[in-house]
């Protein structure tokens, strides 16, 4: 039995001190997925106890682009603290982070609570108020941004900041699988993808998250945001960098690294 609180505090210290730390699995032999999620829960609960709140939930590693980039072949689930949420055009202070990367995100804004062990993509669309574009800033607390799946789960899936677009569309007003996303860093296009890059359908990704949460008798709440994942690989954020995620139906979201 490992001490979940010990490892949660180990990761929180890395955030607070803005320094990379060694993977947990490498130190204890092997970190199981249940233990990894327990560490994540403890980490997030302690942040809430310290005054933060939950703004929503997230999926990571839901596209082949991301899975291949990180050498991992399954999605991961995490939480979005309110303190990490920024607007559609925002600055991110690099000095507050370790080695941040930026990635475009499809973001669901929930209109209703949603909890179900058999959740379907249709139920997700019914419970969603609108879908907007976003950019997630991920900042693995691990050395050289390298980790195993359990390690990154314990680290709340590298979550650091989330820029959330404003207008978006009602979920049934567009075929989300066809929404096109481009990502540009300092004027250079890094890639183009559609919503279908997210395991075939962004709404199915959110349904997977709901089914995952149901295993712990939890669900999504009305008003929460849900990051469904990045259809393209993440890009490092250098000082002064400007990254823009452009969406065919959601408008642009821009982050400036200062
Ligand atoms: O949101 C994400 O896709 C991040 C998942 C964790 C892997 C990573 O840090 O790239
Ligand atoms: Mg992400």
Short mmCIF file of C-alpha atoms and ligand atoms in Angstrom, two decimals:
data_model
loop_
_atom_site.label_atom_id
_atom_site.label_comp_id
_atom_site.label_asym_id
_atom_site.label_seq_id
_atom_site.Cartn_x
_atom_site.Cartn_y
_atom_site.Cartn_z
CA UNK A 1 0.00 0.00 0.00
CA UNK A 2 1.55 3.33 -1.01
CA UNK A 3 1.04 6.63 0.77
CA UNK A 4 -1.13 8.64 -1.65
CA UNK A 5 -0.86 11.82 0.40
CA UNK A 6 2.95 11.64 0.42
CA UNK A 7 3.09 11.44 -3.40
CA UNK A 8 0.38 14.08 -3.87
CA UNK A 9 2.45 16.47 -1.75
CA UNK A 10 5.58 15.49 -3.67
CA UNK A 11 3.88 16.63 -6.91
CA UNK A 12 2.35 19.75 -5.34
CA UNK A 13 5.82 20.77 -4.12
CA UNK A 14 7.10 20.44 -7.69
CA UNK A 15 4.32 22.83 -8.81
CA UNK A 16 5.04 25.27 -5.98
CA UNK A 17 8.82 25.19 -6.48
CA UNK A 18 8.55 25.15 -10.30
CA UNK A 19 10.97 22.29 -10.69
CA UNK A 20 10.96 18.92 -12.39
CA UNK A 21 10.87 15.77 -10.28
CA UNK A 22 11.56 12.09 -10.91
CA UNK A 23 8.66 9.83 -11.92
CA UNK A 24 6.89 8.04 -9.06
CA UNK A 25 6.83 4.61 -10.74
CA UNK A 26 10.61 4.63 -11.11
CA UNK A 27 10.96 5.18 -7.37
CA UNK A 28 8.49 2.61 -6.05
CA UNK A 29 8.87 -0.18 -8.63
CA UNK A 30 5.49 0.15 -10.29
CA UNK A 31 2.61 2.60 -9.90
CA UNK A 32 -0.80 1.00 -10.55
CA UNK A 33 -3.60 2.92 -12.30
CA UNK A 34 -5.87 2.81 -9.20
CA UNK A 35 -3.05 4.20 -7.05
CA UNK A 36 -2.31 6.86 -9.69
CA UNK A 37 -5.94 8.05 -9.63
CA UNK A 38 -5.90 8.03 -5.81
CA UNK A 39 -2.81 10.28 -5.81
CA UNK A 40 -4.56 12.58 -8.33
CA UNK A 41 -7.71 12.73 -6.17
CA UNK A 42 -5.64 13.56 -3.08
CA UNK A 43 -3.63 16.22 -4.94
CA UNK A 44 -6.78 17.93 -6.23
CA UNK A 45 -8.65 17.58 -2.91
CA UNK A 46 -5.77 19.26 -1.07
CA UNK A 47 -5.85 22.14 -3.57
CA UNK A 48 -9.57 22.53 -2.98
CA UNK A 49 -8.96 22.47 0.78
CA UNK A 50 -6.40 25.27 0.28
CA UNK A 51 -9.08 27.49 -1.30
CA UNK A 52 -9.35 26.51 -4.96
CA UNK A 53 -12.56 25.18 -6.57
CA UNK A 54 -13.33 22.78 -9.39
CA UNK A 55 -14.15 24.39 -12.75
CA UNK A 56 -14.55 21.06 -14.49
CA UNK A 57 -12.80 17.97 -15.75
CA UNK A 58 -10.51 16.98 -18.61
CA UNK A 59 -9.39 14.18 -20.82
CA UNK A 60 -5.86 13.88 -22.08
CA UNK A 61 -4.30 11.69 -24.74
CA UNK A 62 -7.52 11.29 -26.75
CA UNK A 63 -5.91 11.72 -30.18
CA UNK A 64 -3.37 9.58 -31.99
CA UNK A 65 -1.26 12.75 -32.39
CA UNK A 66 -1.01 13.14 -28.61
CA UNK A 67 -0.64 9.42 -27.86
CA UNK A 68 2.21 9.11 -30.35
CA UNK A 69 3.86 12.31 -29.11
CA UNK A 70 3.89 11.02 -25.51
CA UNK A 71 4.36 7.27 -26.23
CA UNK A 72 1.14 6.34 -24.40
CA UNK A 73 -1.82 4.45 -25.89
CA UNK A 74 -4.79 5.19 -23.63
CA UNK A 75 -6.69 8.33 -22.61
CA UNK A 76 -6.32 9.76 -19.12
CA UNK A 77 -8.76 11.71 -16.97
CA UNK A 78 -8.13 14.69 -14.70
CA UNK A 79 -9.57 17.82 -13.14
CA UNK A 80 -9.57 21.52 -14.03
CA UNK A 81 -9.15 23.83 -11.01
CA UNK A 82 -10.87 27.25 -11.21
CA UNK A 83 -7.56 29.01 -10.54
CA UNK A 84 -6.19 27.61 -13.82
CA UNK A 85 -8.96 28.97 -16.08
CA UNK A 86 -8.22 31.98 -18.31
CA UNK A 87 -10.08 33.82 -21.08
CA UNK A 88 -9.89 33.43 -24.85
CA UNK A 89 -6.93 35.80 -25.24
CA UNK A 90 -4.64 35.58 -22.25
CA UNK A 91 -1.08 35.88 -21.06
CA UNK A 92 0.66 33.04 -19.31
CA UNK A 93 3.60 33.81 -17.03
CA UNK A 94 6.37 31.36 -17.87
CA UNK A 95 8.06 32.06 -14.54
CA UNK A 96 5.10 30.37 -12.81
CA UNK A 97 5.62 27.14 -14.75
CA UNK A 98 8.31 24.50 -15.34
CA UNK A 99 8.44 23.69 -19.07
CA UNK A 100 4.97 24.54 -20.43
CA UNK A 101 3.52 23.39 -23.72
CA UNK A 102 0.36 24.61 -25.45
CA UNK A 103 -2.23 22.54 -27.29
CA UNK A 104 -5.64 23.24 -28.87
CA UNK A 105 -8.67 21.80 -27.10
CA UNK A 106 -12.34 21.10 -27.82
CA UNK A 107 -14.20 22.30 -24.71
CA UNK A 108 -17.73 21.31 -23.64
CA UNK A 109 -19.68 23.68 -21.40
CA UNK A 110 -22.21 21.61 -19.46
CA UNK A 111 -25.81 22.81 -19.27
CA UNK A 112 -27.00 19.96 -17.04
CA UNK A 113 -25.52 17.55 -14.55
CA UNK A 114 -24.50 14.27 -16.16
CA UNK A 115 -23.73 11.01 -14.36
CA UNK A 116 -24.19 7.55 -15.86
CA UNK A 117 -22.20 4.31 -15.96
CA UNK A 118 -23.46 3.76 -19.53
CA UNK A 119 -23.19 7.34 -20.78
CA UNK A 120 -23.42 7.77 -24.56
CA UNK A 121 -22.30 10.55 -26.88
CA UNK A 122 -25.97 11.42 -27.41
CA UNK A 123 -26.47 11.94 -23.69
CA UNK A 124 -23.41 14.18 -23.65
CA UNK A 125 -24.84 16.34 -26.45
CA UNK A 126 -28.19 16.56 -24.58
CA UNK A 127 -26.47 17.76 -21.40
CA UNK A 128 -24.12 20.23 -23.14
CA UNK A 129 -25.00 23.92 -23.41
CA UNK A 130 -22.32 24.74 -25.98
CA UNK A 131 -18.96 23.65 -27.33
CA UNK A 132 -16.16 26.20 -27.53
CA UNK A 133 -12.53 26.26 -28.56
CA UNK A 134 -9.70 26.40 -26.11
CA UNK A 135 -5.97 26.09 -25.52
CA UNK A 136 -4.62 23.98 -22.69
CA UNK A 137 -1.23 24.75 -21.18
CA UNK A 138 0.20 21.50 -19.94
CA UNK A 139 3.25 21.42 -17.69
CA UNK A 140 4.34 17.95 -16.68
CA UNK A 141 6.01 18.02 -13.32
CA UNK A 142 8.30 15.19 -14.45
CA UNK A 143 11.86 15.46 -15.71
CA UNK A 144 12.12 16.24 -19.43
CA UNK A 145 8.31 15.95 -19.82
CA UNK A 146 8.71 12.13 -19.83
CA UNK A 147 6.38 9.80 -17.95
CA UNK A 148 4.40 6.57 -17.92
CA UNK A 149 0.59 6.62 -18.07
CA UNK A 150 0.19 6.11 -14.28
CA UNK A 151 2.75 8.82 -13.56
CA UNK A 152 0.94 11.41 -15.72
CA UNK A 153 -2.41 10.46 -14.19
CA UNK A 154 -1.04 11.03 -10.68
CA UNK A 155 0.16 14.44 -11.93
CA UNK A 156 -3.44 15.43 -12.84
CA UNK A 157 -2.62 14.82 -16.52
CA UNK A 158 -0.10 17.68 -16.62
CA UNK A 159 -2.91 20.28 -16.26
CA UNK A 160 -1.61 23.80 -15.69
CA UNK A 161 -3.77 26.47 -17.39
CA UNK A 162 -6.86 26.40 -19.64
CA UNK A 163 -7.84 29.24 -21.97
CA UNK A 164 -11.52 29.01 -22.79
CA UNK A 165 -13.12 30.57 -25.89
CA UNK A 166 -16.21 32.69 -25.65
CA UNK A 167 -18.93 32.08 -28.20
CA UNK A 168 -18.86 28.50 -29.47
CA UNK A 169 -21.90 26.66 -30.82
CA UNK A 170 -24.83 24.67 -29.48
CA UNK A 171 -23.72 21.02 -29.68
CA UNK A 172 -26.32 19.94 -32.24
CA UNK A 173 -25.87 22.96 -34.49
CA UNK A 174 -22.70 21.50 -35.97
CA UNK A 175 -21.18 18.09 -36.63
CA UNK A 176 -18.38 18.24 -34.06
CA UNK A 177 -16.40 15.59 -35.93
CA UNK A 178 -16.12 18.03 -38.86
CA UNK A 179 -15.08 21.15 -36.93
CA UNK A 180 -11.65 22.09 -38.17
CA UNK A 181 -8.86 23.21 -35.89
CA UNK A 182 -5.55 24.83 -36.83
CA UNK A 183 -2.70 25.57 -34.46
CA UNK A 184 -0.21 28.34 -35.15
CA UNK A 185 2.84 29.25 -33.08
CA UNK A 186 4.58 32.53 -33.88
CA UNK A 187 2.85 32.65 -37.24
CA UNK A 188 3.87 29.12 -38.23
CA UNK A 189 1.17 26.50 -38.74
CA UNK A 190 1.98 23.42 -36.65
CA UNK A 191 -0.98 21.31 -37.83
CA UNK A 192 -4.60 21.00 -38.88
CA UNK A 193 -7.13 18.44 -37.66
CA UNK A 194 -10.87 17.97 -37.27
CA UNK A 195 -12.87 16.93 -34.21
CA UNK A 196 -12.81 13.37 -35.55
CA UNK A 197 -9.16 13.22 -34.44
CA UNK A 198 -10.48 12.90 -30.88
CA UNK A 199 -11.08 9.13 -30.90
CA UNK A 200 -13.57 9.57 -33.75
CA UNK A 201 -15.91 11.97 -31.91
CA UNK A 202 -15.28 14.59 -29.18
CA UNK A 203 -18.68 13.81 -27.59
CA UNK A 204 -17.70 10.13 -27.26
CA UNK A 205 -14.55 11.25 -25.39
CA UNK A 206 -16.71 13.11 -22.87
CA UNK A 207 -18.96 10.03 -22.57
CA UNK A 208 -15.86 7.97 -21.72
CA UNK A 209 -15.02 10.47 -18.99
CA UNK A 210 -18.56 10.24 -17.58
CA UNK A 211 -18.37 6.43 -17.56
CA UNK A 212 -15.00 6.68 -15.79
CA UNK A 213 -16.38 9.06 -13.15
CA UNK A 214 -19.41 6.82 -12.56
CA UNK A 215 -17.07 4.10 -11.30
CA UNK A 216 -16.49 6.40 -8.31
CA UNK A 217 -20.12 7.53 -8.06
CA UNK A 218 -19.27 10.91 -9.51
CA UNK A 219 -20.42 12.87 -12.53
CA UNK A 220 -20.21 16.20 -14.32
CA UNK A 221 -22.04 19.26 -12.98
CA UNK A 222 -24.00 21.93 -14.85
CA UNK A 223 -21.74 24.92 -15.49
CA UNK A 224 -18.55 22.89 -15.57
CA UNK A 225 -16.18 22.91 -18.51
CA UNK A 226 -14.83 19.67 -19.93
CA UNK A 227 -11.65 19.60 -22.01
CA UNK A 228 -12.17 16.73 -24.46
CA UNK A 229 -8.55 16.62 -25.57
CA UNK A 230 -6.10 17.97 -28.10
CA UNK A 231 -6.49 16.91 -31.75
CA UNK A 232 -2.88 18.00 -32.43
CA UNK A 233 0.41 17.63 -30.59
CA UNK A 234 1.48 20.12 -27.92
CA UNK A 235 4.08 22.80 -28.70
CA UNK A 236 6.68 24.20 -26.26
CA UNK A 237 6.05 27.78 -25.17
CA UNK A 238 9.19 29.91 -25.39
CA UNK A 239 9.40 33.42 -23.88
CA UNK A 240 7.43 35.83 -26.06
CA UNK A 241 5.69 33.07 -28.02
CA UNK A 242 2.18 33.67 -29.32
CA UNK A 243 0.09 30.57 -30.05
CA UNK A 244 -3.35 30.66 -31.67
CA UNK A 245 -5.87 27.86 -31.99
CA UNK A 246 -8.28 28.65 -34.83
CA UNK A 247 -11.58 26.76 -35.13
CA UNK A 248 -13.90 26.74 -38.12
CA UNK A 249 -16.99 27.17 -35.88
CA UNK A 250 -15.72 28.49 -32.54
CA UNK A 251 -13.46 31.48 -33.27
CA UNK A 252 -9.84 31.91 -32.20
CA UNK A 253 -8.13 31.45 -28.85
CA UNK A 254 -4.68 32.98 -28.31
CA UNK A 255 -2.08 32.58 -25.61
CA UNK A 256 0.90 34.91 -25.14
CA UNK A 257 3.87 33.62 -23.17
CA UNK A 258 5.36 36.38 -21.02
O1 LIG B 1 -4.15 17.16 -21.84
C1 LIG B 1 -3.36 16.31 -22.24
O2 LIG B 1 -3.46 15.68 -23.32
C2 LIG B 1 -2.21 15.99 -21.36
C3 LIG B 1 -2.24 14.58 -20.98
C4 LIG B 1 -0.94 14.22 -20.37
C5 LIG B 1 0.15 14.02 -21.35
C6 LIG B 1 0.91 15.26 -21.61
O3 LIG B 1 1.38 15.89 -20.66
O4 LIG B 1 1.09 15.56 -22.78
MG1 LIG B 2 -5.02 18.63 -23.09
#
